[in-house]
Short mmCIF file of C-alpha atoms in Angstrom, two decimals:
data_model
loop_
_atom_site.label_atom_id
_atom_site.label_comp_id
_atom_site.label_asym_id
_atom_site.label_seq_id
_atom_site.Cartn_x
_atom_site.Cartn_y
_atom_site.Cartn_z
CA UNK Z 15 77.29 155.60 66.39
CA UNK Z 16 76.52 158.79 64.46
CA UNK Z 17 75.46 161.74 66.63
CA UNK Z 18 72.04 163.24 66.01
CA UNK Z 19 71.61 166.79 64.77
CA UNK Z 20 70.47 167.91 68.22
CA UNK Z 21 73.46 166.27 69.92
CA UNK Z 22 75.80 168.15 67.59
CA UNK Z 23 73.88 171.35 68.26
CA UNK Z 24 74.25 170.83 72.02
CA UNK Z 25 78.02 170.34 71.72
CA UNK Z 26 78.49 173.52 69.72
CA UNK Z 27 75.62 175.57 71.23
CA UNK Z 28 74.54 176.32 67.67
CA UNK Z 29 71.23 177.91 66.74
CA UNK Z 30 71.12 180.34 69.65
CA UNK Z 31 69.88 183.26 67.57
CA UNK Z 32 66.63 181.41 66.95
CA UNK Z 33 66.40 179.84 70.41
CA UNK Z 34 66.93 183.12 72.25
CA UNK Z 35 63.66 184.46 70.89
CA UNK Z 36 61.86 182.20 73.36
CA UNK Z 37 63.38 183.86 76.41
CA UNK Z 38 66.69 185.74 76.43
CA UNK Z 39 65.94 188.28 73.70
CA UNK Z 40 63.42 189.88 76.04
CA UNK Z 41 66.14 190.34 78.66
CA UNK Z 42 68.37 192.06 76.12
CA UNK Z 43 65.87 194.77 75.28
CA UNK Z 44 64.77 195.17 78.90
CA UNK Z 45 68.37 195.73 79.99
CA UNK Z 46 69.31 198.13 77.21
CA UNK Z 47 66.24 200.25 77.91
CA UNK Z 48 67.94 201.12 81.24
CA UNK Z 49 71.12 202.46 79.62
CA UNK Z 50 71.04 206.24 79.67
CA UNK Z 51 73.31 209.09 78.65
CA UNK Z 52 76.20 208.62 76.26
CA UNK Z 53 78.25 205.63 77.43
CA UNK Z 54 81.65 205.17 75.82
CA UNK Z 55 82.59 201.66 76.97
CA UNK Z 56 80.22 198.73 77.47
CA UNK Z 57 81.18 195.29 78.73
CA UNK Z 58 78.84 192.31 78.23
CA UNK Z 59 79.62 189.21 80.30
CA UNK Z 60 78.53 185.95 78.74
CA UNK Z 61 78.11 187.81 75.47
CA UNK Z 62 77.07 184.72 73.48
CA UNK Z 63 76.59 185.41 69.79
CA UNK Z 64 76.81 189.18 70.22
CA UNK Z 65 73.14 190.12 70.06
CA UNK Z 66 73.25 192.53 73.01
CA UNK Z 67 76.49 194.08 71.80
CA UNK Z 68 75.00 194.59 68.35
CA UNK Z 69 71.86 196.25 69.71
CA UNK Z 70 73.88 198.43 72.10
CA UNK Z 71 76.09 199.69 69.26
CA UNK Z 72 73.01 200.47 67.20
CA UNK Z 73 71.32 202.34 70.03
CA UNK Z 74 74.36 204.24 71.32
CA UNK Z 75 76.62 205.83 68.69
CA UNK Z 76 78.63 207.21 71.63
CA UNK Z 77 80.09 203.74 72.28
CA UNK Z 78 83.69 203.70 71.15
CA UNK Z 79 84.24 200.20 72.52
CA UNK Z 80 81.91 197.27 73.17
CA UNK Z 81 83.65 194.30 74.80
CA UNK Z 82 82.21 190.81 75.02
CA UNK Z 83 83.49 188.02 77.26
CA UNK Z 84 82.30 184.55 76.26
CA UNK Z 85 83.57 181.04 77.02
CA UNK Z 86 82.28 179.23 73.91
CA UNK Z 87 84.55 179.52 70.89
CA UNK Z 88 81.60 178.63 68.64
CA UNK Z 89 79.54 181.53 69.96
CA UNK Z 90 82.49 183.92 69.70
CA UNK Z 91 82.94 182.95 66.06
CA UNK Z 92 79.27 183.68 65.34
CA UNK Z 93 79.48 186.97 67.26
CA UNK Z 94 82.57 188.02 65.32
CA UNK Z 95 80.73 187.59 62.05
CA UNK Z 96 77.68 189.48 63.31
CA UNK Z 97 79.77 192.36 64.66
CA UNK Z 98 82.32 192.58 61.84
CA UNK Z 99 80.84 195.83 60.43
CA UNK Z 100 81.71 197.66 63.67
CA UNK Z 101 85.43 197.04 63.28
CA UNK Z 102 87.62 198.30 66.10
CA UNK Z 103 84.60 199.38 68.15
CA UNK Z 104 84.23 195.69 69.16
CA UNK Z 105 86.53 193.39 71.10
CA UNK Z 106 85.62 189.76 71.80
CA UNK Z 107 87.51 187.82 74.47
CA UNK Z 108 87.26 184.09 75.06
CA UNK Z 109 87.15 183.85 78.83
CA UNK Z 110 85.83 181.78 81.72
CA UNK Z 111 83.95 184.08 84.09
CA UNK Z 112 84.96 181.97 87.07
CA UNK Z 113 88.43 183.45 86.50
CA UNK Z 114 87.84 186.70 84.57
CA UNK Z 115 90.87 188.13 82.76
CA UNK Z 116 92.49 191.51 83.35
CA UNK Z 117 91.15 194.29 81.16
CA UNK Z 118 92.79 197.70 80.72
CA UNK Z 119 89.58 199.71 80.41
CA UNK Z 120 86.92 200.66 82.92
CA UNK Z 121 83.36 200.35 81.66
CA UNK Z 122 80.52 202.84 81.86
CA UNK Z 123 78.06 199.94 81.57
CA UNK Z 124 78.46 196.26 82.45
CA UNK Z 125 75.69 193.85 81.46
CA UNK Z 126 75.07 190.22 82.36
CA UNK Z 127 71.84 188.55 81.25
CA UNK Z 128 70.85 185.11 82.56
CA UNK Z 129 74.43 184.04 83.25
CA UNK Z 130 75.18 184.47 86.97
CA UNK Z 131 73.63 181.13 88.02
CA UNK Z 132 76.21 179.26 85.92
CA UNK Z 133 78.91 180.64 88.25
CA UNK Z 134 77.32 179.32 91.46
CA UNK Z 135 78.59 178.96 94.15
CA UNK Z 136 81.56 181.15 93.21
CA UNK Z 137 79.75 184.28 92.03
CA UNK Z 138 81.74 186.55 94.35
CA UNK Z 139 84.83 186.32 92.14
CA UNK Z 140 83.14 187.91 89.16
CA UNK Z 141 81.11 190.35 91.28
CA UNK Z 142 84.26 191.74 92.85
CA UNK Z 143 85.90 191.90 89.43
CA UNK Z 144 82.93 193.82 88.00
CA UNK Z 145 82.97 196.30 90.88
CA UNK Z 146 86.63 197.03 90.08
CA UNK Z 147 85.97 197.37 86.33
CA UNK Z 148 83.22 199.97 86.57
CA UNK Z 149 84.12 203.60 86.03
CA UNK Z 150 82.97 206.24 88.54
CA UNK Z 151 79.27 206.66 87.88
CA UNK Z 152 79.13 203.36 85.99
CA UNK Z 153 76.24 200.92 86.20
CA UNK Z 154 75.96 197.13 86.31
CA UNK Z 155 72.74 195.76 84.80
CA UNK Z 156 72.07 192.15 85.78
CA UNK Z 157 69.17 189.80 85.10
CA UNK Z 158 68.50 186.74 87.25
CA UNK Z 159 65.82 184.05 87.08
CA UNK Z 160 64.17 182.70 90.21
CA UNK Z 161 62.28 179.44 89.65
CA UNK Z 162 60.46 177.90 92.58
CA UNK Z 163 62.11 174.81 94.06
CA UNK Z 164 60.21 171.73 95.09
CA UNK Z 165 61.12 169.47 98.02
CA UNK Z 166 63.67 167.67 95.83
CA UNK Z 167 65.40 170.97 95.03
CA UNK Z 168 64.25 170.98 91.41
CA UNK Z 169 62.56 173.82 89.54
CA UNK Z 170 62.43 175.56 86.17
CA UNK Z 171 64.24 173.55 83.48
CA UNK Z 172 64.94 170.83 86.04
CA UNK Z 173 61.25 169.92 86.03
CA UNK Z 174 61.14 169.48 82.26
CA UNK Z 175 64.27 167.34 82.43
CA UNK Z 176 62.74 165.28 85.22
CA UNK Z 177 59.67 164.56 83.08
CA UNK Z 178 61.99 163.54 80.23
CA UNK Z 179 63.97 161.18 82.44
CA UNK Z 180 60.77 159.61 83.76
CA UNK Z 181 59.54 159.04 80.21
CA UNK Z 182 62.83 157.24 79.53
CA UNK Z 183 62.29 154.89 82.45
CA UNK Z 184 63.64 156.58 85.59
CA UNK Z 185 61.44 156.40 88.67
CA UNK Z 186 60.22 159.89 89.51
CA UNK Z 187 61.37 159.62 93.12
CA UNK Z 188 64.85 158.64 91.92
CA UNK Z 189 65.45 161.69 89.68
CA UNK Z 190 67.10 163.82 92.38
CA UNK Z 191 69.53 160.96 92.95
CA UNK Z 192 70.27 160.79 89.23
CA UNK Z 193 71.18 164.50 89.32
CA UNK Z 194 73.45 163.93 92.30
CA UNK Z 195 75.10 160.82 90.86
CA UNK Z 196 75.63 162.61 87.54
CA UNK Z 197 77.20 165.62 89.29
CA UNK Z 198 74.61 167.93 87.70
CA UNK Z 199 73.54 170.70 90.04
CA UNK Z 200 69.87 171.63 89.52
CA UNK Z 201 69.34 175.05 87.97
CA UNK Z 202 66.92 175.83 90.81
CA UNK Z 203 69.83 175.39 93.23
CA UNK Z 204 72.23 177.38 91.09
CA UNK Z 205 69.79 180.29 91.07
CA UNK Z 206 69.83 181.85 94.51
CA UNK Z 207 66.58 183.22 95.97
CA UNK Z 208 66.23 186.96 95.36
CA UNK Z 209 66.76 187.92 99.02
CA UNK Z 210 69.91 185.80 99.30
CA UNK Z 211 71.26 187.15 96.04
CA UNK Z 212 70.47 190.72 97.11
CA UNK Z 213 72.59 190.26 100.24
CA UNK Z 214 75.46 188.92 98.13
CA UNK Z 215 75.25 191.77 95.63
CA UNK Z 216 75.13 194.26 98.49
CA UNK Z 217 78.69 193.36 99.48
CA UNK Z 218 80.02 194.95 96.29
CA UNK Z 219 77.31 197.25 94.96
CA UNK Z 220 74.66 199.75 95.89
CA UNK Z 221 71.35 198.32 94.71
CA UNK Z 222 69.88 201.38 93.05
CA UNK Z 223 66.67 199.63 91.95
CA UNK Z 224 65.22 196.40 90.68
CA UNK Z 225 62.40 195.51 88.33
CA UNK Z 226 60.55 192.22 88.01
CA UNK Z 227 58.51 190.53 85.33
CA UNK Z 228 57.25 187.04 84.58
CA UNK Z 229 59.20 185.20 81.91
CA UNK Z 230 56.78 182.96 80.01
CA UNK Z 231 57.98 180.41 77.44
CA UNK Z 232 55.61 179.03 74.82
CA UNK Z 233 56.39 176.79 71.83
CA UNK Z 234 54.73 175.73 68.60
CA UNK Z 235 55.82 172.07 68.76
CA UNK Z 236 58.16 169.66 70.53
CA UNK Z 237 60.97 170.15 68.01
CA UNK Z 238 61.18 173.87 68.73
CA UNK Z 239 61.79 173.27 72.42
CA UNK Z 240 64.19 170.39 71.79
CA UNK Z 241 66.41 172.77 69.84
CA UNK Z 242 65.92 175.60 72.34
CA UNK Z 243 67.13 173.32 75.13
CA UNK Z 244 70.17 172.18 73.12
CA UNK Z 245 71.13 175.73 72.12
CA UNK Z 246 70.65 177.11 75.64
CA UNK Z 247 71.82 174.33 77.97
CA UNK Z 248 74.11 172.41 75.65
CA UNK Z 249 74.85 168.95 77.02
CA UNK Z 250 74.63 170.05 80.69
CA UNK Z 251 71.58 167.89 81.41
CA UNK Z 252 72.28 165.30 78.70
CA UNK Z 253 75.17 164.05 80.85
CA UNK Z 254 72.51 162.42 83.02
CA UNK Z 255 72.02 159.66 80.44
CA UNK Z 256 74.40 157.30 78.67
CA UNK Z 257 75.84 158.66 75.39
CA UNK Z 258 73.82 156.19 73.35
CA UNK Z 259 70.57 157.55 74.79
CA UNK Z 260 71.22 161.26 74.38
CA UNK Z 261 69.31 161.68 71.12
CA UNK Z 262 66.32 160.05 72.86
CA UNK Z 263 66.85 162.37 75.85
CA UNK Z 264 66.64 165.51 73.73
CA UNK Z 265 63.50 164.22 72.03
CA UNK Z 266 61.98 163.46 75.43
CA UNK Z 267 62.75 167.01 76.59
CA UNK Z 268 60.91 168.39 73.57
CA UNK Z 269 57.98 166.05 74.16
CA UNK Z 270 57.82 167.02 77.84
CA UNK Z 271 57.75 170.72 76.96
CA UNK Z 272 55.09 170.21 74.30
CA UNK Z 273 52.94 168.24 76.74
CA UNK Z 274 53.15 171.14 79.20
CA UNK Z 275 52.27 173.59 76.42
CA UNK Z 276 49.12 171.63 75.55
CA UNK Z 277 48.06 171.14 79.16
CA UNK Z 278 48.90 174.58 80.60
CA UNK Z 279 49.09 176.93 77.64
CA UNK Z 280 52.81 177.50 78.28
CA UNK Z 281 55.95 175.50 78.85
CA UNK Z 282 57.17 177.46 81.85
CA UNK Z 283 56.77 180.69 83.74
CA UNK Z 284 59.11 182.14 86.34
CA UNK Z 285 60.05 185.51 87.85
CA UNK Z 286 63.02 187.34 86.37
CA UNK Z 287 64.61 190.32 88.09
CA UNK Z 288 66.61 193.16 86.58
CA UNK Z 289 69.04 194.67 89.07
CA UNK Z 290 70.50 198.16 88.56
CA UNK Z 291 73.72 198.35 90.56
CA UNK Z 292 76.50 200.85 91.16
CA UNK Z 293 79.85 200.00 92.81
CA UNK Z 294 80.68 200.70 96.41
CA UNK Z 295 83.75 202.90 96.70
#
């Protein structure tokens, strides 16, 4: 059976530059607005296709090195092309943040946008590593999303996926069991509540401040969200259905999002928090 275009996109996480405009691009600018002074070394964790690194280099000529750590080889390849003009001022490292690699430099700024929940429940490994990688006076800028959970433990993207599974024939009450049987942890579980996360961060950092805003996602049609989901979540949720039904699953996700857009004027809305952290010494 030939894979659909969206299935191929999900495997390679392609098309993120376009998809990020719906949500993550706002985090990038919000974070970089908090970078002050003349930083020399910046480290972006989960650097994706290099958009934050590119903008940071444009904003801060003082940067002599911008380092990106990213697990996806496809995203690293796209980032390398985007950042080629900056030459030796950029270093891209393929790395799994559950076991971050040794780095010789200490960073003036470390950024992580909408990534920490993917490391749950082992976030402490990377948090300790970051605290050891920051230079004296350095800052860690972190964004986290906090969707509300329902009684089944689902929230945020989980709800859109649930609607898609129901449209494909799953009983609504059985969806939580489908998640469990498919070994897919709901995003609303992966994302710790703000108070719980604050206590965890406080073990390694001083919480200098935090800002909050509402992240609202709107789309123009079902296809736009179908491709956003594939570029952002890959095949994480698609594992909940048999391989032969995955093209139908992605279409159902797009249809679910578009139905929400028509009924509510938006696909989703959830709080996002920007933490400004300095290491404990």
